[in-house]
Short mmCIF file of C-alpha atoms in Angstrom, two decimals:
data_model
loop_
_atom_site.label_atom_id
_atom_site.label_comp_id
_atom_site.label_asym_id
_atom_site.label_seq_id
_atom_site.Cartn_x
_atom_site.Cartn_y
_atom_site.Cartn_z
CA MET A 187 108.27 98.77 142.68
CA CYS A 188 105.42 97.22 140.68
CA GLN A 189 104.20 98.76 137.44
CA THR A 190 100.72 97.75 136.24
CA CYS A 191 99.99 97.64 132.52
CA GLN A 192 96.41 97.37 131.27
CA THR A 193 96.54 95.29 128.11
CA PHE A 194 94.83 92.73 125.84
CA ALA A 195 96.18 89.54 124.46
CA GLY A 196 98.84 92.08 124.06
CA ILE A 197 102.17 93.46 123.05
CA LEU A 198 104.65 95.72 124.77
CA VAL A 199 107.78 97.23 123.29
CA LEU A 200 110.78 97.75 125.55
CA CYS A 201 113.40 99.96 124.01
CA LEU A 202 116.68 100.91 125.35
CA ILE A 203 124.56 92.08 112.61
CA ASN A 204 123.38 89.17 112.46
CA SER A 205 124.44 89.30 108.76
CA ALA A 206 121.80 87.91 106.41
CA PHE A 207 122.18 85.90 103.25
CA LEU A 208 121.42 88.21 100.33
CA LEU A 209 119.42 86.44 97.67
CA GLU A 210 120.23 87.24 94.07
CA ASN A 211 117.00 89.20 93.69
CA GLY A 212 117.85 91.49 96.62
CA LEU A 213 114.22 91.57 97.81
CA ALA A 214 112.37 91.07 101.10
CA ARG A 215 114.82 92.87 103.35
CA THR A 216 111.82 93.04 105.68
CA PRO A 217 108.80 90.71 105.54
CA PRO A 218 106.50 91.50 102.60
CA MET A 219 103.17 93.22 103.27
CA GLY A 220 100.09 93.25 101.10
CA TRP A 221 96.71 91.79 100.25
CA LEU A 222 96.09 88.20 99.09
CA ALA A 223 92.80 86.82 97.79
CA TRP A 224 92.83 83.18 98.85
CA GLU A 225 91.52 82.78 102.40
CA ARG A 226 88.63 85.21 101.97
CA PHE A 227 87.65 84.66 98.32
CA ARG A 228 88.99 81.13 97.64
CA CYS A 229 88.25 79.77 94.16
CA ASN A 230 85.00 81.57 93.49
CA THR A 231 84.76 81.64 89.71
CA ASP A 232 81.02 82.28 89.45
CA CYS A 233 81.05 85.81 88.11
CA LYS A 234 77.55 85.42 86.68
CA ASN A 235 75.88 84.94 90.06
CA ASP A 236 78.45 86.57 92.33
CA PRO A 237 80.20 89.25 90.26
CA ASP A 238 81.43 91.27 93.23
CA ASN A 239 83.23 88.38 94.91
CA CYS A 240 84.49 86.15 92.13
CA ILE A 241 88.17 85.85 91.24
CA SER A 242 88.37 88.46 88.50
CA GLU A 243 90.32 91.49 87.43
CA ASN A 244 87.57 93.68 88.90
CA LEU A 245 88.13 92.28 92.39
CA PHE A 246 91.87 92.95 92.29
CA ARG A 247 91.46 96.43 90.83
CA THR A 248 88.97 97.25 93.55
CA MET A 249 91.24 96.00 96.31
CA ALA A 250 94.16 97.96 94.88
CA ASP A 251 92.01 101.10 94.95
CA ILE A 252 91.07 100.52 98.59
CA VAL A 253 94.61 99.74 99.70
CA ILE A 254 95.46 103.25 98.54
CA SER A 255 92.30 105.15 99.49
CA GLU A 256 91.88 103.64 102.97
CA GLY A 257 95.46 104.13 104.11
CA TYR A 258 96.81 100.58 103.94
CA ALA A 259 99.58 101.51 101.52
CA ALA A 260 100.56 104.43 103.73
CA VAL A 261 101.46 102.02 106.56
CA GLY A 262 103.36 99.57 104.34
CA TYR A 263 100.97 97.20 102.56
CA GLU A 264 102.17 97.18 98.95
CA TYR A 265 101.48 93.85 97.19
CA ILE A 266 98.18 92.94 95.50
CA ASN A 267 98.43 89.18 95.06
CA VAL A 268 96.35 86.89 92.88
CA ASP A 269 96.09 83.30 94.13
CA ASP A 270 94.74 80.15 92.44
CA CYS A 271 91.92 80.00 89.86
CA TRP A 272 92.98 82.83 87.57
CA LEU A 273 93.86 80.61 84.62
CA GLU A 274 92.25 78.97 81.67
CA LYS A 275 92.31 75.17 81.92
CA GLU A 276 94.66 74.87 78.94
CA ARG A 277 97.81 76.63 77.75
CA ASN A 278 97.87 78.31 74.35
CA ASN A 279 99.46 76.83 71.24
CA TYR A 280 102.86 78.22 72.27
CA GLY A 281 102.74 76.51 75.65
CA GLN A 282 102.08 79.75 77.51
CA LEU A 283 99.74 80.30 80.42
CA VAL A 284 96.48 82.06 79.58
CA PRO A 285 94.37 84.04 82.08
CA ASP A 286 90.68 83.17 82.15
CA ARG A 287 89.28 85.09 79.19
CA GLN A 288 85.94 85.87 80.84
CA ARG A 289 87.16 86.92 84.27
CA PHE A 290 90.42 88.61 83.18
CA PRO A 291 89.47 89.89 79.71
CA ARG A 292 92.22 92.53 79.61
CA GLY A 293 94.91 90.05 80.67
CA MET A 294 97.46 90.01 83.45
CA LYS A 295 99.77 92.63 81.96
CA SER A 296 96.89 95.09 82.04
CA LEU A 297 96.09 94.19 85.64
CA ALA A 298 99.75 94.55 86.64
CA ASP A 299 99.86 97.93 84.90
CA TYR A 300 96.81 99.05 86.87
CA VAL A 301 98.30 97.95 90.18
CA HIS A 302 101.58 99.65 89.31
CA SER A 303 99.75 102.84 88.38
CA LYS A 304 98.67 103.02 92.02
CA GLY A 305 102.25 102.73 93.22
CA LEU A 306 101.67 99.14 94.34
CA LYS A 307 103.20 95.80 93.33
CA PHE A 308 101.58 92.82 91.65
CA GLY A 309 101.79 89.17 92.71
CA ILE A 310 100.67 85.97 91.02
CA TYR A 311 100.23 82.27 91.88
CA GLU A 312 101.41 79.06 90.28
CA ASP A 313 102.25 75.51 91.31
CA PHE A 314 105.36 73.35 90.89
CA GLY A 315 103.27 70.32 89.91
CA ASN A 316 101.35 69.30 86.83
CA TYR A 317 98.36 71.25 88.13
CA THR A 318 97.61 73.93 90.67
CA CYS A 319 95.75 72.86 93.79
CA ALA A 320 92.47 73.82 92.09
CA GLY A 321 93.31 71.89 88.91
CA TYR A 322 94.66 74.59 86.58
CA PRO A 323 97.92 74.17 84.60
CA GLY A 324 101.06 73.95 86.75
CA VAL A 325 104.61 74.95 85.81
CA LEU A 326 106.09 71.45 85.58
CA GLY A 327 107.68 71.11 82.16
CA TYR A 328 107.34 74.86 81.52
CA LEU A 329 109.58 76.43 84.14
CA ARG A 330 111.54 78.70 81.82
CA THR A 331 108.50 79.62 79.74
CA ASP A 332 106.40 80.56 82.75
CA ALA A 333 109.18 82.59 84.37
CA GLN A 334 109.54 84.52 81.13
CA THR A 335 105.76 84.97 80.90
CA PHE A 336 105.59 86.43 84.41
CA ALA A 337 108.44 88.80 83.64
CA SER A 338 106.69 89.92 80.43
CA TRP A 339 103.61 90.73 82.52
CA ASP A 340 105.74 92.78 84.96
CA VAL A 341 104.95 90.52 87.91
CA ASP A 342 106.65 91.48 91.18
CA TYR A 343 105.87 88.46 93.37
CA VAL A 344 105.43 84.76 92.56
CA LYS A 345 103.92 82.23 94.94
CA LEU A 346 104.71 78.64 93.91
CA ASP A 347 102.52 76.01 95.53
CA GLY A 348 103.25 72.27 95.64
CA CYS A 349 100.13 70.32 94.76
CA TYR A 350 100.37 67.50 92.21
CA ALA A 351 104.17 67.36 92.60
CA HIS A 352 106.57 64.85 94.09
CA PRO A 353 108.16 66.28 97.27
CA SER A 354 111.39 64.48 96.43
CA GLU A 355 111.70 66.59 93.26
CA MET A 356 111.29 69.92 95.06
CA ASP A 357 114.94 70.16 96.13
CA ARG A 358 115.76 70.50 92.46
CA GLY A 359 112.61 72.06 91.05
CA TYR A 360 112.10 75.03 93.33
CA PRO A 361 115.69 76.31 92.92
CA GLU A 362 115.43 75.73 89.17
CA PHE A 363 112.31 77.88 88.88
CA GLY A 364 113.94 80.53 91.05
CA PHE A 365 116.94 80.46 88.72
CA TYR A 366 114.68 81.10 85.72
CA LEU A 367 112.94 83.93 87.56
CA ASN A 368 116.32 85.57 88.18
CA GLN A 369 117.40 84.92 84.59
CA THR A 370 114.58 87.12 83.31
CA GLY A 371 116.33 90.15 84.79
CA ARG A 372 113.16 91.22 86.58
CA ALA A 373 113.27 91.16 90.39
CA MET A 374 110.38 88.98 91.58
CA MET A 375 109.71 88.03 95.18
CA TYR A 376 109.73 84.21 95.40
CA SER A 377 107.33 82.53 97.83
CA CYS A 378 107.82 78.77 98.16
CA SER A 379 105.70 75.94 99.54
CA TRP A 380 108.66 73.59 99.30
CA PRO A 381 109.19 72.73 103.01
CA VAL A 382 105.57 72.15 104.00
CA TYR A 383 105.00 69.49 101.33
CA GLN A 384 108.19 67.71 102.31
CA ILE A 385 107.21 67.82 105.98
CA TYR A 386 103.83 66.30 105.07
CA ALA A 387 105.71 63.55 103.21
CA GLY A 388 107.88 62.78 106.25
CA MET A 389 111.00 64.34 104.74
CA GLN A 390 113.43 66.69 106.45
CA PRO A 391 113.59 69.92 104.41
CA ASN A 392 117.00 71.26 103.47
CA PHE A 393 116.57 74.71 104.97
CA THR A 394 120.08 75.74 103.94
CA SER A 395 119.00 75.42 100.32
CA ILE A 396 115.54 76.88 100.95
CA ILE A 397 117.08 80.00 102.50
CA GLU A 398 119.35 80.40 99.50
CA HIS A 399 116.60 80.11 96.92
CA CYS A 400 113.37 81.49 98.41
CA ASN A 401 112.37 84.82 99.91
CA LEU A 402 109.69 83.22 102.05
CA TRP A 403 108.23 79.77 102.56
CA ARG A 404 105.42 77.90 104.24
CA ASN A 405 106.14 75.37 107.00
CA PHE A 406 102.66 74.39 108.12
CA ASP A 407 98.96 74.12 107.29
CA ASP A 408 96.91 76.67 105.38
CA ILE A 409 95.20 79.08 107.72
CA GLN A 410 91.42 78.79 107.99
CA ASP A 411 88.94 81.35 109.25
CA SER A 412 88.95 80.25 112.88
CA TRP A 413 90.74 80.85 116.16
CA ALA A 414 91.49 77.10 116.33
CA SER A 415 93.47 77.44 113.08
CA VAL A 416 95.41 80.46 114.36
CA GLU A 417 96.15 78.58 117.60
CA SER A 418 97.43 75.55 115.70
CA ILE A 419 99.87 77.77 113.78
CA ILE A 420 101.03 79.49 116.96
CA ASP A 421 101.57 76.07 118.57
CA TYR A 422 103.51 74.77 115.57
CA TYR A 423 105.86 77.73 115.52
CA GLY A 424 106.31 77.66 119.28
CA ASN A 425 106.85 73.91 119.52
CA ASN A 426 109.30 73.86 116.60
CA GLN A 427 111.00 77.19 117.16
CA ASP A 428 114.45 75.70 117.72
CA VAL A 429 114.40 74.53 114.09
CA ILE A 430 112.36 77.36 112.57
CA VAL A 431 113.60 80.61 114.10
CA ALA A 432 117.20 80.49 112.91
CA ASN A 433 116.09 80.27 109.27
CA ALA A 434 114.51 83.73 109.22
CA GLY A 435 116.30 86.97 108.44
CA PRO A 436 116.46 89.78 105.91
CA GLY A 437 115.72 88.32 102.48
CA HIS A 438 114.28 85.01 103.75
CA TRP A 439 111.28 84.55 106.04
CA ASN A 440 109.12 81.87 107.59
CA ASP A 441 105.52 82.36 106.46
CA PRO A 442 102.81 81.30 108.94
CA ASP A 443 100.19 82.29 106.33
CA MET A 444 97.67 85.08 105.91
CA LEU A 445 96.17 87.55 108.34
CA ILE A 446 92.45 86.71 108.69
CA ILE A 447 91.67 89.80 110.77
CA GLY A 448 88.32 91.33 109.82
CA ASN A 449 86.69 88.15 108.52
CA PHE A 450 84.16 85.96 110.34
CA GLY A 451 86.21 83.64 112.53
CA LEU A 452 88.11 85.81 115.02
CA SER A 453 86.88 87.97 117.86
CA TYR A 454 88.38 91.41 118.43
CA GLU A 455 90.81 90.11 121.07
CA GLN A 456 91.78 87.14 118.91
CA SER A 457 92.45 89.48 116.00
CA LYS A 458 94.76 91.58 118.18
CA ALA A 459 96.49 88.39 119.24
CA GLN A 460 97.13 87.27 115.65
CA MET A 461 98.58 90.64 114.67
CA ALA A 462 100.82 90.72 117.74
CA ILE A 463 102.17 87.18 117.39
CA TRP A 464 102.72 87.55 113.63
CA ALA A 465 104.78 90.68 114.34
CA ILE A 466 106.84 88.83 116.95
CA MET A 467 107.41 86.03 114.42
CA ALA A 468 108.67 88.48 111.75
CA ALA A 469 105.93 87.11 109.53
CA PRO A 470 104.84 88.39 106.13
CA LEU A 471 101.72 90.51 106.69
CA LEU A 472 99.38 89.46 103.90
CA MET A 473 95.79 90.46 104.60
CA SER A 474 93.04 88.22 103.23
CA VAL A 475 89.87 90.13 103.98
CA ASP A 476 87.16 92.01 102.11
CA LEU A 477 88.48 95.54 102.47
CA ARG A 478 85.15 96.93 101.23
CA SER A 479 83.31 95.89 104.37
CA ILE A 480 85.92 95.54 107.15
CA ARG A 481 84.83 97.11 110.44
CA PRO A 482 86.82 100.08 111.72
CA GLU A 483 88.17 98.34 114.82
CA TYR A 484 89.68 95.55 112.71
CA LYS A 485 91.06 98.00 110.19
CA ALA A 486 92.77 99.78 113.10
CA ILE A 487 94.49 96.53 114.12
CA LEU A 488 95.80 95.97 110.59
CA GLN A 489 97.01 99.57 110.41
CA ASN A 490 98.67 99.75 113.85
CA LYS A 491 101.89 101.49 112.88
CA LYS A 492 103.84 100.55 115.99
CA ILE A 493 103.09 96.84 115.68
CA ILE A 494 103.89 96.98 111.97
CA ALA A 495 107.22 98.57 112.93
CA VAL A 496 107.95 95.57 115.15
CA ASP A 497 107.19 93.21 112.25
CA GLN A 498 109.34 95.28 109.91
CA ASP A 499 112.27 95.72 112.31
CA PRO A 500 115.45 95.88 110.19
CA LEU A 501 117.38 93.38 112.32
CA GLY A 502 115.05 90.69 111.02
CA ILE A 503 115.39 88.45 114.08
CA GLN A 504 112.37 86.18 114.52
CA GLY A 505 110.98 86.07 118.05
CA ARG A 506 110.42 83.09 120.30
CA ARG A 507 107.97 81.78 122.85
CA ILE A 508 109.78 82.18 126.18
CA TYR A 509 107.01 81.11 128.60
CA LYS A 510 104.05 78.75 128.48
CA HIS A 511 102.05 77.72 131.52
CA LYS A 512 98.37 77.15 132.23
CA GLY A 513 97.14 78.93 129.14
CA ILE A 514 99.44 81.94 129.45
CA GLU A 515 102.23 82.46 126.92
CA ILE A 516 104.91 85.12 126.59
CA TRP A 517 106.63 85.72 123.26
CA SER A 518 109.69 87.95 122.84
CA ARG A 519 111.59 89.41 119.91
CA PRO A 520 114.88 91.37 119.87
CA ILE A 521 114.51 94.62 117.92
CA THR A 522 116.19 97.97 117.38
CA PRO A 523 117.38 100.25 118.82
CA LEU A 524 120.50 98.70 120.32
CA TYR A 525 122.34 100.49 123.12
CA GLN A 526 125.70 99.37 124.55
CA ASN A 527 125.21 95.92 122.97
CA TYR A 528 121.77 95.45 124.52
CA PHE A 529 118.75 94.84 122.29
CA SER A 530 115.39 96.44 122.70
CA TYR A 531 112.53 93.94 122.79
CA ALA A 532 108.95 93.50 121.70
CA VAL A 533 107.09 91.26 124.15
CA ALA A 534 103.63 89.77 123.55
CA PHE A 535 101.48 88.34 126.32
CA LEU A 536 98.91 85.81 125.14
CA ASN A 537 96.02 84.49 127.24
CA ARG A 538 94.59 81.29 125.75
CA ARG A 539 92.31 80.52 128.65
CA THR A 540 88.57 80.36 128.06
CA ASP A 541 87.32 81.13 131.57
CA GLY A 542 86.04 84.54 130.55
CA THR A 543 88.05 86.83 132.78
CA PRO A 544 91.33 88.69 132.28
CA SER A 545 94.41 87.12 133.82
CA ASP A 546 97.13 88.95 135.74
CA VAL A 547 100.70 88.17 134.77
CA ALA A 548 103.42 89.62 137.00
CA VAL A 549 107.05 89.43 135.90
CA THR A 550 110.22 91.46 136.22
CA LEU A 551 111.99 92.73 133.13
CA LYS A 552 114.99 90.65 134.15
CA GLU A 553 112.84 87.51 134.13
CA LEU A 554 111.98 88.40 130.52
CA GLY A 555 115.71 88.47 129.71
CA LEU A 556 116.00 92.27 129.76
CA THR A 557 119.15 93.11 131.70
CA SER A 558 120.41 96.51 130.50
CA PRO A 559 121.54 98.46 133.59
CA THR A 560 120.25 101.68 132.04
CA GLY A 561 116.70 100.31 131.95
CA TYR A 562 114.03 100.23 129.27
CA ARG A 563 111.28 102.58 128.18
CA VAL A 564 108.10 100.49 128.22
CA GLU A 565 105.18 101.20 125.90
CA ASP A 566 101.91 99.35 125.29
CA LEU A 567 101.52 99.25 121.50
CA TYR A 568 97.76 98.66 121.45
CA GLU A 569 96.73 101.01 124.24
CA ASP A 570 99.38 103.56 123.19
CA VAL A 571 100.47 104.07 126.79
CA ASP A 572 104.06 104.99 127.72
CA TYR A 573 105.07 103.64 131.14
CA GLY A 574 108.39 105.45 131.22
CA VAL A 575 111.81 103.97 131.94
CA LEU A 576 111.81 100.83 134.07
CA SER A 577 114.79 98.96 135.51
CA PRO A 578 115.42 95.23 135.03
CA GLN A 579 114.30 94.71 138.65
CA THR A 580 110.92 96.35 138.06
CA LYS A 581 107.99 93.98 138.22
CA ILE A 582 105.30 94.69 135.66
CA LYS A 583 101.80 93.39 136.18
CA VAL A 584 100.03 92.79 132.89
CA LYS A 585 96.28 92.21 132.74
CA VAL A 586 95.71 90.02 129.69
CA ASN A 587 92.23 89.61 128.26
CA PRO A 588 91.20 86.08 127.33
CA SER A 589 91.32 84.94 123.71
CA GLY A 590 88.79 82.16 123.93
CA LYS A 591 86.29 81.14 121.28
CA TYR A 592 83.98 84.11 121.60
CA THR A 593 82.20 86.14 118.95
CA TYR A 594 81.24 89.70 119.84
#
């Protein structure tokens, strides 16, 4: 028997503990979801000439409104996260951080209150070094003060970058700042850049400590608005999965960086591919896109409830690349429900060829590692097609659209 599935650069779900380290803050039992300014809006501080797109309280209030009104919150996106360039260049006389007085005239507590009034959560950015990556004051020398400041503003999520810092000091500094965050008594998600800066410096990160002290962390380059950038991240996670995968689980996640779906650099098929692979990787889903102008087909990708459910699967097991040959890759992730000690699985088929025609991939469920004698119900999560219950011996033929460098 051969079952044919019409698909994309696509994802199937085939349905039929590993106990996780519980961080002191008790957060991130599934990967965080939300909206983050950086990739789309960068460090645009020119509110005089570009008031609609500059890093300002108005931008974040607007995005919070849209996350609610356009249904993003209803499918799980809950954080509104400020990134770099929100600060004044100097601290105040008490050594405290000060938001830019022109662009955030009502202050960060007011912005947090607004976000909270929508039922959302508020995130902020800082840096472990002397300065942030864009040259604003960093936390070095002010770890306790800044943790207390964020708590006083009712911050829910803190991203700590690593520019202008010595990687050798991060093994001490990142846990210390996390300690001060916890000491405030306010639960704040803690996003670290600790490992990526050590990797750049040729050091081997201590992932045992990172898991204990961070809710999520970056391992690789910042994402850029291009398919080449997405591919480089996919390659890094696939090529290093034996080191990376085991570190993820409820409360502590690998972060391959933002979703750039709906911007300028990805085609429709490439956007579907990013969403699918990020879900397989149990990645944080942090959109960085102008939600005011996103096209409906890209919005639909970001709001695909079934793929979000894969990403948010409560087992928290990160998936792996299980096949790579001649531009075709297969990625697989164990998910719920379990039946008679057999996992269900989400499986993504990725076509990285650029020859312009869909590729047929034929494989039995058993060859994918699916061996339950009772079989699996197979569903295409993009096409919303249910193929019924298939046995491990069933060969499925998947037609995978190419994800080359096209714009259409």
